[in-house]
Short mmCIF file of C-alpha atoms in Angstrom, two decimals:
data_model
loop_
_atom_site.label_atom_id
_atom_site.label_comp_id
_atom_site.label_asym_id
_atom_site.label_seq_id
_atom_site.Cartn_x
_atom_site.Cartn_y
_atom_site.Cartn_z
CA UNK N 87 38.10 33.41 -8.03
CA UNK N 88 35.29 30.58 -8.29
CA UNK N 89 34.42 28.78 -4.96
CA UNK N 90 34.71 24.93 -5.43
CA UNK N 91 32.23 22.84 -3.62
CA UNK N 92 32.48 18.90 -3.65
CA UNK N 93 30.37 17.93 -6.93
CA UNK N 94 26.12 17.38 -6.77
CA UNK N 95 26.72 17.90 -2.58
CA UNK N 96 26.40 21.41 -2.77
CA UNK N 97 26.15 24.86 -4.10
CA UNK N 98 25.84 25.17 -6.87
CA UNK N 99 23.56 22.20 -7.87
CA UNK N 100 22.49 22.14 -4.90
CA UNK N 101 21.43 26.02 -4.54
CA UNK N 102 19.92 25.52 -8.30
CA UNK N 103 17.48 21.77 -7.09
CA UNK N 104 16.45 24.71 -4.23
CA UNK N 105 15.52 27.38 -6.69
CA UNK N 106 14.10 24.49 -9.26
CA UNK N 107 16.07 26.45 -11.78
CA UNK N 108 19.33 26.66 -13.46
CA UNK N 109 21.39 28.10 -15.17
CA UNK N 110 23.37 25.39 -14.05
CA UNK N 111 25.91 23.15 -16.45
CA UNK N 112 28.78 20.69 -16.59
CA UNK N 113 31.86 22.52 -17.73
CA UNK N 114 34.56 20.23 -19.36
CA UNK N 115 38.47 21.81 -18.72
CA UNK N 116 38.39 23.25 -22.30
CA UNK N 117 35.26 25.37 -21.28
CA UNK N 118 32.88 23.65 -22.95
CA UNK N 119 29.81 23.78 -21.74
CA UNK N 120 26.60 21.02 -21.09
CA UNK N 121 23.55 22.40 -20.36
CA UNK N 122 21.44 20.53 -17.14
CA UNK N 123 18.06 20.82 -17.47
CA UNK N 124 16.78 21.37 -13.97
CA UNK N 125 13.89 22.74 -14.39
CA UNK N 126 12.58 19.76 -16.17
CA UNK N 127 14.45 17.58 -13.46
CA UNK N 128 12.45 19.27 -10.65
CA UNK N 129 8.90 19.35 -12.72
CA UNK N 130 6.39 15.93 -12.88
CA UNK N 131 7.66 13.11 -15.97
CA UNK N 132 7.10 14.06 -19.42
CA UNK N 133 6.02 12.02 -22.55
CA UNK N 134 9.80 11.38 -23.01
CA UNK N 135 9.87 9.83 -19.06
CA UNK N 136 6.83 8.09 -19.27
CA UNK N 137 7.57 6.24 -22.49
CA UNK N 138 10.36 4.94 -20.39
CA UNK N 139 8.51 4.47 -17.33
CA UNK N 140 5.92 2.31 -19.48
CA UNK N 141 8.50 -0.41 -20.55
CA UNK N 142 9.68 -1.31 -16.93
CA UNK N 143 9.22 -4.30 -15.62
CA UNK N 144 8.85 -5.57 -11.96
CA UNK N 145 10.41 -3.27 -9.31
CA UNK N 146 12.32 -0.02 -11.03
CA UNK N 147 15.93 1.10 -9.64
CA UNK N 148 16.16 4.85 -10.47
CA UNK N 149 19.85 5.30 -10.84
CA UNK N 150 21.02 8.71 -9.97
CA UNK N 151 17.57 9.71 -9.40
CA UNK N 152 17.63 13.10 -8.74
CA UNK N 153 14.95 15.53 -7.14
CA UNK N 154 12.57 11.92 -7.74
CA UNK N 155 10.09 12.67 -10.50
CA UNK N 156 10.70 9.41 -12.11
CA UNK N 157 10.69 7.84 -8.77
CA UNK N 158 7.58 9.67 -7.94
CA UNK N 159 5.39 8.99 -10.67
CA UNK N 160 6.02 5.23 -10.22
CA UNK N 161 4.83 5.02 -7.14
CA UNK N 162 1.98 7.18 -7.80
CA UNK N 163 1.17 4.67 -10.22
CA UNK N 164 1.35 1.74 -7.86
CA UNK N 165 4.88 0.62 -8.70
CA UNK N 166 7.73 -0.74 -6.16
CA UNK N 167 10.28 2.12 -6.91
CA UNK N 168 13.86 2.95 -5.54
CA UNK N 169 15.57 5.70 -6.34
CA UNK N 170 19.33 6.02 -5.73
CA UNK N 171 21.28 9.50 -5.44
CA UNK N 172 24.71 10.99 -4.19
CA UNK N 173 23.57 14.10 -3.67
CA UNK N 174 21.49 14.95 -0.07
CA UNK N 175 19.94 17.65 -1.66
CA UNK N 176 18.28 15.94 -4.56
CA UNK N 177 17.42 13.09 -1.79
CA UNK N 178 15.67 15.53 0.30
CA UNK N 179 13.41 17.13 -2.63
CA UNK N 180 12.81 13.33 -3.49
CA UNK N 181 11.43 12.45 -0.50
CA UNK N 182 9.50 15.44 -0.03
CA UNK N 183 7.61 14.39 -3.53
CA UNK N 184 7.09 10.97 -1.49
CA UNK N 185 9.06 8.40 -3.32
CA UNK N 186 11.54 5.97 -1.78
CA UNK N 187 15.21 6.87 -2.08
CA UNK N 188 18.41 5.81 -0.57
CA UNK N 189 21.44 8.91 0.28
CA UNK N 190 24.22 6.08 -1.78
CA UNK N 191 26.39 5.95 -4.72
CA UNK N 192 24.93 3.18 -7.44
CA UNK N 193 28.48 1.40 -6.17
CA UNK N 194 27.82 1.04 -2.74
CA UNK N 195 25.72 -1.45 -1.06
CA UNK N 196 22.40 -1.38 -2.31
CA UNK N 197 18.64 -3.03 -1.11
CA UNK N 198 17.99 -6.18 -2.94
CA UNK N 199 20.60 -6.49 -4.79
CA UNK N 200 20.26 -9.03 -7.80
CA UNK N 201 16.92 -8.78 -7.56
CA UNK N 202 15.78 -5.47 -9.41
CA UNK N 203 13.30 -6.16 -12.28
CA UNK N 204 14.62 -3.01 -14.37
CA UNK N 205 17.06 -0.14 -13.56
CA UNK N 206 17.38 3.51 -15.64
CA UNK N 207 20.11 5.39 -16.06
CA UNK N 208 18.06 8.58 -17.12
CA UNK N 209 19.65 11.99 -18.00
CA UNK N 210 22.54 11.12 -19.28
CA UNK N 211 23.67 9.09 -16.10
CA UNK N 212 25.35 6.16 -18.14
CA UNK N 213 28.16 9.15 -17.49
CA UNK N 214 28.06 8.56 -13.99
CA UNK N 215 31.92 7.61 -12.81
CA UNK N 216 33.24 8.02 -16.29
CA UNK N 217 33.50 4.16 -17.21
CA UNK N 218 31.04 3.31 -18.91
CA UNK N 219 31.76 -0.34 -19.01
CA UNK N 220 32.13 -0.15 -15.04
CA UNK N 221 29.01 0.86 -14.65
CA UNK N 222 27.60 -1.54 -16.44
CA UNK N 223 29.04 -3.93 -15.19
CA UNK N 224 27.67 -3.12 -11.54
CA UNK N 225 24.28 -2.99 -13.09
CA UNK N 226 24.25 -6.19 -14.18
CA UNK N 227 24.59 -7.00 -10.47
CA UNK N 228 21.73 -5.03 -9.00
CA UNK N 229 18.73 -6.25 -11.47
CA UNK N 230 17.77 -9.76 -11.95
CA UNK N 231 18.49 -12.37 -14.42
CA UNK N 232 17.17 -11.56 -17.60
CA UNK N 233 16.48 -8.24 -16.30
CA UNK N 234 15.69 -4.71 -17.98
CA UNK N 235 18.14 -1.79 -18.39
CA UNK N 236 16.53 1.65 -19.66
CA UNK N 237 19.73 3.91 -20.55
CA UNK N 238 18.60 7.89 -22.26
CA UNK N 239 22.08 8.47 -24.28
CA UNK N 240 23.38 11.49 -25.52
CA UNK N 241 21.07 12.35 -28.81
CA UNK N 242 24.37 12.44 -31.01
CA UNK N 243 27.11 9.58 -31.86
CA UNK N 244 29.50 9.99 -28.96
CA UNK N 245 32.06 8.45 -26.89
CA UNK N 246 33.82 10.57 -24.51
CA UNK N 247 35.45 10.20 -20.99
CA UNK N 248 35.68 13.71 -19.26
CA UNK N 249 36.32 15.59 -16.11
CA UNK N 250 33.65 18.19 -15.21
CA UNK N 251 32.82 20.14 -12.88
CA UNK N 252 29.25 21.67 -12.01
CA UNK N 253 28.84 25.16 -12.86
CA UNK N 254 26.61 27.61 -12.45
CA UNK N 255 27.41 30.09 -15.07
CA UNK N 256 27.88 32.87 -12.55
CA UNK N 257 31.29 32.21 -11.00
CA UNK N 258 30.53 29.11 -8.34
CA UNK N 259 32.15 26.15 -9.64
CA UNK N 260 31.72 22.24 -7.91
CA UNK N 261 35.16 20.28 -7.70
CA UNK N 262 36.19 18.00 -10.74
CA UNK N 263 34.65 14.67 -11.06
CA UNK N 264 34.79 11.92 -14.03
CA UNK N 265 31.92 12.14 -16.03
CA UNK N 266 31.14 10.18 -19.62
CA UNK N 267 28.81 10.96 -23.04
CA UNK N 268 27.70 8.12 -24.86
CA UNK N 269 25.54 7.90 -27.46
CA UNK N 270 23.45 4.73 -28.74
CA UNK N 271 26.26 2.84 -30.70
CA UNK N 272 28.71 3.76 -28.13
CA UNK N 273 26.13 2.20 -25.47
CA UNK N 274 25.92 -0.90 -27.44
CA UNK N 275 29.73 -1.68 -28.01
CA UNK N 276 29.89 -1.11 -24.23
CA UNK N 277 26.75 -2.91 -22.96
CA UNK N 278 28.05 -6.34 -24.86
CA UNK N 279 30.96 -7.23 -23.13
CA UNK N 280 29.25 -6.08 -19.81
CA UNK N 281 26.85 -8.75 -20.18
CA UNK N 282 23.70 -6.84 -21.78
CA UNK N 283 22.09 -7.01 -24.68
CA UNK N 284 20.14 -4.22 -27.02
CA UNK N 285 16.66 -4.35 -27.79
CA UNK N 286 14.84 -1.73 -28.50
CA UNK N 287 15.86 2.18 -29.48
CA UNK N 288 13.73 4.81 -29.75
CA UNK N 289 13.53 8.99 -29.89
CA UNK N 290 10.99 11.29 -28.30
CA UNK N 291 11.49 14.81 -29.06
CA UNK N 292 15.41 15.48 -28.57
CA UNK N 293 15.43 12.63 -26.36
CA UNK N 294 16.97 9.12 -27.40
CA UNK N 295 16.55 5.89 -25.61
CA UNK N 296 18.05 2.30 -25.40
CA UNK N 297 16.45 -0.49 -23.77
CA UNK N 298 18.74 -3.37 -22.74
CA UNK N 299 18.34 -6.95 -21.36
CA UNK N 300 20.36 -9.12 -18.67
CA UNK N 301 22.29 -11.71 -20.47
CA UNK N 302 23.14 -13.04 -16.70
CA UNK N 303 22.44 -16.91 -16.25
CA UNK N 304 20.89 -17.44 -13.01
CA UNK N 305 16.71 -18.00 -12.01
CA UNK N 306 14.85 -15.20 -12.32
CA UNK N 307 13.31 -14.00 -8.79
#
């Protein structure tokens, strides 16, 4: 029988952000199967990050960060990062790169709250809690008025609400957690009533991209 493990705490993302390596996916209860790409997680940003990372303005909120490459490469550029992850593992292999990161949930208490100048949502983690709109909605919280929001959807039209589970192809399951797929329109009819605003799409490789401002009335810090 698989062993269940709580989800992104443990083996087997965990064991896989150790190795650098997958195979490692998110299995939906149908046995469907979503690839994660850790290797490229756990490797420097591409042309697909930094074409994110160029459009960010002020201090960057790195949402679900990860092992920290996004987070790293800011700073190496001279940046005021954050990044932001559940997972202790990824947190460890994100400080070990050198960038700034905080062992929290994007819904708990977070440093300067209201004052973030943009915040991604990178690899797919507008799926993280499996509310879109929810999430959202606490974004527009955390980053300024008028503020940025950099959001890589899935590459096709999609809007689902899941449970997953992290697997690692091999028989080591995590426990179920909600997870969501959205894809650029799908962003869009959820970023509006959230309080956000599209501006800008774009596509590098396989990799699609929505950039969204802060329709939040307030002075800008």
């Amino acid at each position: 029988m698989p062993v269940a493990t709580r989800p992104w705490s443990a083996d087997p993302y965990a064991h896989a952000l150790r190795r650098r390596r997958g195979p490692l996916f998110l299995r939906r209860a149908d046995g469907w199967l979503l690839p994660l790409d850790v290797e490229r997680w756990c490797a420097g940003a591409d042309a697909a990050d930094l074409s994110a990372l160029h459009r960010c303005e002020g201090s960057v909120l790195d949402l679900g960060c990860g092992p920290g490459r996004l987070v790293a490469a800011l700073t190496s550029a001279g940046r005021s990062a954050l990044g932001v992850d559940v997972s202790e593992a990824a947190v460890d292999r994100a400080r070990r790169l050198g960038g700034p990161v905080v062992h929290r949930s994007v819904f708990d208490e977070l440093p300067d709250e209201g004052g973030w100048g943009t915040a991604l949502l990178m690899d797919g983690n507008i799926g993280i809690g499996g509310d879109p709109a929810a999430l959202l909605g606490r974004v527009t919280q955390l980053v300024r008025p008028g503020g940025l929001l950099i959001v890589e959807t899935a590459p096709q039209e999609v809007d689902e609400r899941v449970e997953v589970q992290v697997d690692d192809g091999r028989g080591a399951t995590g426990a179920l957690f909600p997870w969501a797929r959205v894809g650029p329109r799908a962003l869009e009819r959820h970023s509006r009533p959230a309080g956000w605003r599209a501006t800008t799409r774009w596509t590098v490789g396989e990799r699609r991209f929505t950039a969204l401002r802060s329709r939040r009335a307030g002075v800008p810090r």
